[in-house]
Structures are given as structure tokens and as C-alpha cells.
Short mmCIF file of C-alpha atoms in Angstrom, two decimals:
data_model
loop_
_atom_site.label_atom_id
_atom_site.label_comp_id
_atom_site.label_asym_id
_atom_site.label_seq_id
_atom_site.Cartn_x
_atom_site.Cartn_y
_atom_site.Cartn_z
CA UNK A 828 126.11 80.11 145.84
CA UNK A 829 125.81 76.74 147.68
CA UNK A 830 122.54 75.07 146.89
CA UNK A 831 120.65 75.39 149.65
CA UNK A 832 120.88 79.37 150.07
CA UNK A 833 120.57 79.81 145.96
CA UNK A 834 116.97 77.85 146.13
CA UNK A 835 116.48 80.11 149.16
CA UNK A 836 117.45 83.42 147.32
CA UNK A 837 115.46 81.92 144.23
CA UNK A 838 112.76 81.93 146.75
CA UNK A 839 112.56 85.10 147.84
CA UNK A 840 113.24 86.35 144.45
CA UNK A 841 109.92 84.47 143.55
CA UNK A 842 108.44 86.17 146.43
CA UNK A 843 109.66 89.69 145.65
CA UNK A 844 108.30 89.28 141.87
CA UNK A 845 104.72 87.86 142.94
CA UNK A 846 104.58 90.78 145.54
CA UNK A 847 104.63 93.43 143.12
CA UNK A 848 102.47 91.71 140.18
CA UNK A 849 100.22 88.95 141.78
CA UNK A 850 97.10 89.55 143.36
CA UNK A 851 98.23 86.62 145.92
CA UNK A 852 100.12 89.35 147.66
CA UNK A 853 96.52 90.02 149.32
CA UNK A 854 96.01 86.34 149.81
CA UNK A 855 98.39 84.73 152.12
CA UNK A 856 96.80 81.82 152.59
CA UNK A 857 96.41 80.81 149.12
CA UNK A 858 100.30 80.68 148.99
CA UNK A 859 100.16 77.55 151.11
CA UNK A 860 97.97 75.80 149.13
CA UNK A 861 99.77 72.94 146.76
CA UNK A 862 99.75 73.70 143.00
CA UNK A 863 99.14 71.16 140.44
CA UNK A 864 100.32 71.82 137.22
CA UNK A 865 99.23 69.03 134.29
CA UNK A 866 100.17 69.54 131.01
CA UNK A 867 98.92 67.45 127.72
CA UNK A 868 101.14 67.25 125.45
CA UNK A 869 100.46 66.29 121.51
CA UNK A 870 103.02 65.72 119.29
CA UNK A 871 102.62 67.00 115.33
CA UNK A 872 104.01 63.63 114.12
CA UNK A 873 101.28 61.52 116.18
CA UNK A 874 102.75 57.98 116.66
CA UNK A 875 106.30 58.86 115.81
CA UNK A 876 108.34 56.68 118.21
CA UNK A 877 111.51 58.59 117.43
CA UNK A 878 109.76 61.99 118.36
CA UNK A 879 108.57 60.22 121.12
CA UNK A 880 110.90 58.92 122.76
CA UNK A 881 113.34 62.48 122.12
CA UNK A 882 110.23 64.22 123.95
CA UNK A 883 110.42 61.46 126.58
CA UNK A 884 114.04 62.22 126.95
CA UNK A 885 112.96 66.16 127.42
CA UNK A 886 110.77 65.61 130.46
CA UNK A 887 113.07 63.76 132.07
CA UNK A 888 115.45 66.02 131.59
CA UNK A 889 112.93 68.24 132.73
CA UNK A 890 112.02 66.63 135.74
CA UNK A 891 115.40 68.00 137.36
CA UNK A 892 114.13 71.37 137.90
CA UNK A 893 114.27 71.41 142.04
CA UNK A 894 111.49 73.21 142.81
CA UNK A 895 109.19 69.79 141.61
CA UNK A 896 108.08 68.59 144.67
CA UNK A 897 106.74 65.26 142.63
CA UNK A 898 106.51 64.73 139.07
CA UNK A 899 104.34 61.90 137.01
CA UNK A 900 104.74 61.10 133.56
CA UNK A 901 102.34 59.35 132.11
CA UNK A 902 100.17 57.93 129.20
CA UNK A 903 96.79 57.48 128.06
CA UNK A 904 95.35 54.27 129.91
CA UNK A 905 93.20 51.52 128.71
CA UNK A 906 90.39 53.20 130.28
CA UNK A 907 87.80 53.72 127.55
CA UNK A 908 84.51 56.68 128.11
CA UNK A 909 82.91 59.22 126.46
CA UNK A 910 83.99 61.65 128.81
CA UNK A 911 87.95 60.72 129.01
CA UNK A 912 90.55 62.62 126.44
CA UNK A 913 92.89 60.23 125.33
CA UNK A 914 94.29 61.91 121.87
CA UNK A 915 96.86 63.32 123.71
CA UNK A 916 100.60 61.59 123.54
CA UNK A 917 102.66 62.69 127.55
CA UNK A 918 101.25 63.73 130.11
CA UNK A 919 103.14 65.59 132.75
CA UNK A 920 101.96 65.92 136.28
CA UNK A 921 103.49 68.29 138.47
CA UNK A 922 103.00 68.89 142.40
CA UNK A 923 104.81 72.48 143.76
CA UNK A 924 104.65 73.35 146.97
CA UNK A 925 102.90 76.35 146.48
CA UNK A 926 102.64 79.13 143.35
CA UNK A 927 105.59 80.67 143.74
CA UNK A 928 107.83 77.85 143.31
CA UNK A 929 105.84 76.95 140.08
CA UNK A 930 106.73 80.89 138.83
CA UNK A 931 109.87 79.67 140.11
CA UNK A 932 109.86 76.37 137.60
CA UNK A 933 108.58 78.36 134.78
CA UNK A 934 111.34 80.58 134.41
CA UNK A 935 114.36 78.29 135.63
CA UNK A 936 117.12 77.49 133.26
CA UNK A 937 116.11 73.74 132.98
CA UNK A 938 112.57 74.80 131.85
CA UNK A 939 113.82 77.46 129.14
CA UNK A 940 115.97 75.15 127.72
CA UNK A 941 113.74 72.31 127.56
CA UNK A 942 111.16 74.60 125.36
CA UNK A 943 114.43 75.35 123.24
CA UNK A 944 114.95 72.11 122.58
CA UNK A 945 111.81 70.57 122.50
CA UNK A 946 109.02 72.56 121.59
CA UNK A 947 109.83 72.35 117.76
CA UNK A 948 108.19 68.16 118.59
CA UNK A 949 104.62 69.53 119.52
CA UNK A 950 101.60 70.91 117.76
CA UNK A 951 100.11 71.64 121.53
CA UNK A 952 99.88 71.68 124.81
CA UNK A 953 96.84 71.77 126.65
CA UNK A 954 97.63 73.37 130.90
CA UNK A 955 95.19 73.03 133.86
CA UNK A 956 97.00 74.63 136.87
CA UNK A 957 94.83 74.21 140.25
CA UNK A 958 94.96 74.97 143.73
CA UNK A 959 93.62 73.03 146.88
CA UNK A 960 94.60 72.14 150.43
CA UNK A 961 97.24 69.17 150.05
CA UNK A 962 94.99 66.60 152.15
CA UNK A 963 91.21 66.44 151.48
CA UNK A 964 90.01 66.87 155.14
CA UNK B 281 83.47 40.57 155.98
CA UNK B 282 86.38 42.26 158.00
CA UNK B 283 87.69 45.68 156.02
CA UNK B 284 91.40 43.86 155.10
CA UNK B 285 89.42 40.85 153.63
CA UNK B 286 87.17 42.34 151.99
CA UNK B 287 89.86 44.64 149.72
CA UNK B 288 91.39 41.83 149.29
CA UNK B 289 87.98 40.21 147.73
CA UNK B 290 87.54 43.21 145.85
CA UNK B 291 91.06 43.11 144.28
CA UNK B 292 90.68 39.69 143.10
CA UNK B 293 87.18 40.58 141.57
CA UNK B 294 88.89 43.42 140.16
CA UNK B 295 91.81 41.07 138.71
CA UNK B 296 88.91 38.61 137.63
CA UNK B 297 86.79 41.37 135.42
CA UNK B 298 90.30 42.63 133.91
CA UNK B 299 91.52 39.05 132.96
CA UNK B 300 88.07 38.56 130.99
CA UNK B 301 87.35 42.09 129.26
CA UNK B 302 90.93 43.89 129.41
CA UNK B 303 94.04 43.99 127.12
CA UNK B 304 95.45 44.74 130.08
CA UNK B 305 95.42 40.85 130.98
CA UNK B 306 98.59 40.57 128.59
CA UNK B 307 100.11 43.57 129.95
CA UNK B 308 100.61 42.16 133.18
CA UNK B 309 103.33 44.95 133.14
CA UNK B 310 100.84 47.80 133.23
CA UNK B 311 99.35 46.32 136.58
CA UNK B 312 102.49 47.72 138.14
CA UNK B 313 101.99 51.40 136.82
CA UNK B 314 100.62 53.99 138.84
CA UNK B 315 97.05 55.46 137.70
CA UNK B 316 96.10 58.98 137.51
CA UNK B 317 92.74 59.83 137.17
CA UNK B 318 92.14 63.32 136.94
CA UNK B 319 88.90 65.26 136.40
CA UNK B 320 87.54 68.98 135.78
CA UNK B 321 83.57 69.63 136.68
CA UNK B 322 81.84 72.04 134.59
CA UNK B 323 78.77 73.12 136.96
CA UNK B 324 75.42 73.98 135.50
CA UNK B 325 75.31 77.17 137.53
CA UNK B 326 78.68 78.29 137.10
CA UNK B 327 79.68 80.65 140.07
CA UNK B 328 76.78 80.03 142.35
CA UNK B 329 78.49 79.33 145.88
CA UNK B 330 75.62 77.43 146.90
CA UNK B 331 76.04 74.61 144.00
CA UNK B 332 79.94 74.43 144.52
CA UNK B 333 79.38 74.16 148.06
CA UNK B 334 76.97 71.34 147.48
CA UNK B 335 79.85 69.56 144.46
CA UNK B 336 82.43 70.22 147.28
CA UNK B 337 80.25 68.60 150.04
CA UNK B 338 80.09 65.50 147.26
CA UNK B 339 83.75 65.07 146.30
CA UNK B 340 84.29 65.26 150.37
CA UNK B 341 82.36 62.00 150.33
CA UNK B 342 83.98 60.54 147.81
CA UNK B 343 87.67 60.74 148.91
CA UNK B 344 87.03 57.68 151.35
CA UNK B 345 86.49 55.36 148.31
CA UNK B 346 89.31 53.25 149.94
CA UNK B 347 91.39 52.45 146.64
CA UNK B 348 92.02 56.51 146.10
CA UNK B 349 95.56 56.32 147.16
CA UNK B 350 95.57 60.06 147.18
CA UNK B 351 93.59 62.62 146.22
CA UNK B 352 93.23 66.57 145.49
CA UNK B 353 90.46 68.42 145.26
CA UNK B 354 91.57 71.74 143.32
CA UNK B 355 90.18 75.03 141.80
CA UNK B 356 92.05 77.19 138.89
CA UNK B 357 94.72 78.56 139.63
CA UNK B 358 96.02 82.15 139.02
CA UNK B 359 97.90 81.77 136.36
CA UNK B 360 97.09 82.73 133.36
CA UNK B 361 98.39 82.04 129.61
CA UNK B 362 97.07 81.08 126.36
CA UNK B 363 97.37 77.77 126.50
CA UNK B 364 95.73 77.50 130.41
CA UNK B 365 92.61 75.99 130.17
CA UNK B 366 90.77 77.87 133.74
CA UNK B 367 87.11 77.31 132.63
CA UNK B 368 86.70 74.48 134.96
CA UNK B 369 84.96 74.83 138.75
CA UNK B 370 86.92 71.81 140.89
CA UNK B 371 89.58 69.73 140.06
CA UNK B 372 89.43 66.13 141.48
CA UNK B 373 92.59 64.23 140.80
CA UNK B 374 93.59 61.02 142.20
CA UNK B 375 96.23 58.49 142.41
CA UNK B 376 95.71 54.43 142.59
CA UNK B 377 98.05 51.67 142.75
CA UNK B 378 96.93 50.84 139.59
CA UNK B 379 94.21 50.55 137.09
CA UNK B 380 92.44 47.39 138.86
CA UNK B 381 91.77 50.11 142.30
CA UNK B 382 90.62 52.61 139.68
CA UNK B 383 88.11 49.74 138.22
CA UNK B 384 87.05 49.00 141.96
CA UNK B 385 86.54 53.05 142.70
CA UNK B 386 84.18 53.35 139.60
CA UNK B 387 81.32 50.75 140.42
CA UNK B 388 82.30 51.60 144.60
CA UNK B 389 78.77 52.31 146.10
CA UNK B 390 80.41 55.41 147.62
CA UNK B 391 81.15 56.72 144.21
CA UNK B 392 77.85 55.29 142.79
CA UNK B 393 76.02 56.99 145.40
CA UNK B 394 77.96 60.19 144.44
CA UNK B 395 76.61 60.09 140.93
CA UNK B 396 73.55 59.97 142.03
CA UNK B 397 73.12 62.33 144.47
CA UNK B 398 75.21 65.10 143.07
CA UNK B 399 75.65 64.50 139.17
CA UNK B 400 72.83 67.09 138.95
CA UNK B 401 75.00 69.82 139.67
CA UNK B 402 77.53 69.28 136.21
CA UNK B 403 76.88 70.55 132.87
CA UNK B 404 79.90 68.51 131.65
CA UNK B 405 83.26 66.35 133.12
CA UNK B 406 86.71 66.35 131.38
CA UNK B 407 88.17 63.27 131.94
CA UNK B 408 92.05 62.63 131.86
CA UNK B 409 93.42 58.77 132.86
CA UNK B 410 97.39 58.45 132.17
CA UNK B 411 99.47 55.72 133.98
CA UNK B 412 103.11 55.38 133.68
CA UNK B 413 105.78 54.95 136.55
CA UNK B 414 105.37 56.26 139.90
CA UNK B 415 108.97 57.04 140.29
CA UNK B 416 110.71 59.19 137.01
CA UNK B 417 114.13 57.82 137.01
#
């Protein structure tokens, strides 16, 4: 399958799926909305720049999965208040389109075998996934 | 002053406050890094629609701090697994150039103005700041 008409099919597959589990199927409208997935990652050896840099070498491997409309990965800044988490070692900001291409990104091949691979680096992740219009009217 | 000038004023303070309290000032690097801010509100009166309406009002105000580069104003998704955190009422994430625009947007009167009139409404805020490149190569 070319490309274009397997991310289609993958499409429609995610469609399909959330149809018969998701109470979105109600909600139309909440299937144009774009999804934000951020992840936390901490690492069990804390300040290990060999486990580091191999989880820094996941994500980007990571970052190929082609339902990401836009992905950041970041660190903690300088920024310094009582209210801002900093403990944490990646972070990794995802835009999707909308939730079905995230269900899409969860289950893709890329995403499986990054977890394979990976996952054996972290103690935990921490997830906020939210939902809003894409431009603040 | 005229709107262009006046940025540019506001940069240079900006640079001028980093250079005398920031590590950053070494870093000149890190000036180049794109800044996420993101942050969760915990309302007082979680799930009354007349309080979120009011928050939502507020963070409408608040995306024309001219330094936000982007913004998204979110709510939890419906996804749901252990390691989701969904506990949150808005999500307010936003991109700048770089950490001397974030500086600027936390001591901008709009945002000031924001804390003042609305910071009533939150039991708590979860602040996350990462910056790293905007591109992933």
C-alpha cells in the first residue's frame, strides 16, 4: 500500500475502532478538536548521561510516527517557582490532529517498538492528554 | 511608544534582567531554544460551569499577552490509562521564542491583571516549563 492510501486506511481503521468503543462516536465535533499529548518522562538512573542520551535517541526515533502533526522535545528550563515541576528528565510534546490519529500513534509500529526498547530506561511517566479548539478565538 | 518599539524595549529589558540574575547569560545558546510553558488549573469549585466559564473568560484575556507565540487552551481528554493524569479543569499551554518572551509574559500587566482578577477561582496550578529545539531533527 502506497503511503498516502495506507495513512488513509489507517484512518478509517482508527475511525471504525473509536466508533464501536468511544463515546466520541456521539460527539462529532470533539473529533476536530487538536489533541495534545505531553508526557514526563523520569529516568530510574537520574543524571545518567548514557541513559540519557539512549532515551534521547528513542524519541527521536519516535518522532517518525506520521500521524505527529508537531512534536517538541524538551527540558526543564531555568525557570525557578513553587508551582513548576522540574524533577522530571524529557519532556515530549505532541500535537495530533484530532483523537483518532493519537489512538492511531499509540498503537503504530514505531510506538510499540519504542516502549520495547526503551521503557526498561524509566521509573515513570507522568501523561496529560487535552483537547481544545486549535486557535484561542 | 509605537507597538514595534515598544517590544523591542521590552526585549532588551528582558535581555537586561536575564544578563544580571540568570545563568542563562552564559548560555547564550539557550536564548535560541523554544519555551514551553504549560499549565493545569485545579478550580476551587471543581465542575461548577459558572467558575470555568469565568477561568475560561480569563485565559481568553490572556492569550493577547503579545510574546505568547501560540497558545492552547485545553480540557482532559478521553483517554484514559493509569498513568493519565485527567484531574485537571483547563489546560493553558504556550509557546515563546524563548525564555526572555516568557520573562516579559510573567510581569505583562495583561497577565498581572489576570492574577488578580481571576486567581480566586484555583485551588492549585501545575506548572511545567521545558525548552529544547523547535525543530526535532
Amino acid at each position: 500500500m502506497e503511503d498516502q492510501s495506507r495513512r488513509k486506511f489507517l484512518q478509517n481503521a482508527g475511525l471504525a475502532t473509536l466508533a464501536s468503543v468511544s463515546p466520541l462516536a456521539a460527539e462529532p465535533e470533539k473529533v476536530k478538536e487538536l489533541f495534545i499529548h505531553h508526557v514526563y518522562f523520569y529516568l530510574k538512573n537520574k543524571n545518567n548521561a548514557q541513559d540519557e542520551a539512549k532515551l534521547l535517541e528513542g524519541l527521536h526515533k519516535l518522532a517518525k510516527v506520521p500521524t505527529i502533526e508537531y512534536v517538541h522535545i524538551g527540558t526543564p528550563a531555568a525557570t525557578s517557582r513553587d508551582v513548576i515541576v522540574k524533577d522530571y528528565t524529557f519532556s515530549w510534546m505532541c500535537f495530533f490532529k484530532n483523537i483518532i490519529e493519537e489512538e492511531i500513534y499509540q498503537t503504530h509500529p514505531i510506538h510499540l517498538d519504542f516502549i520495547q526498547e526503551y521503557s526498561h530506561l524509566w521509573e515513570k511517566v507522568v501523561v496529560y492528554d487535552s483537547i481544545g479548539p486549535k486557535k484561542v478565538s
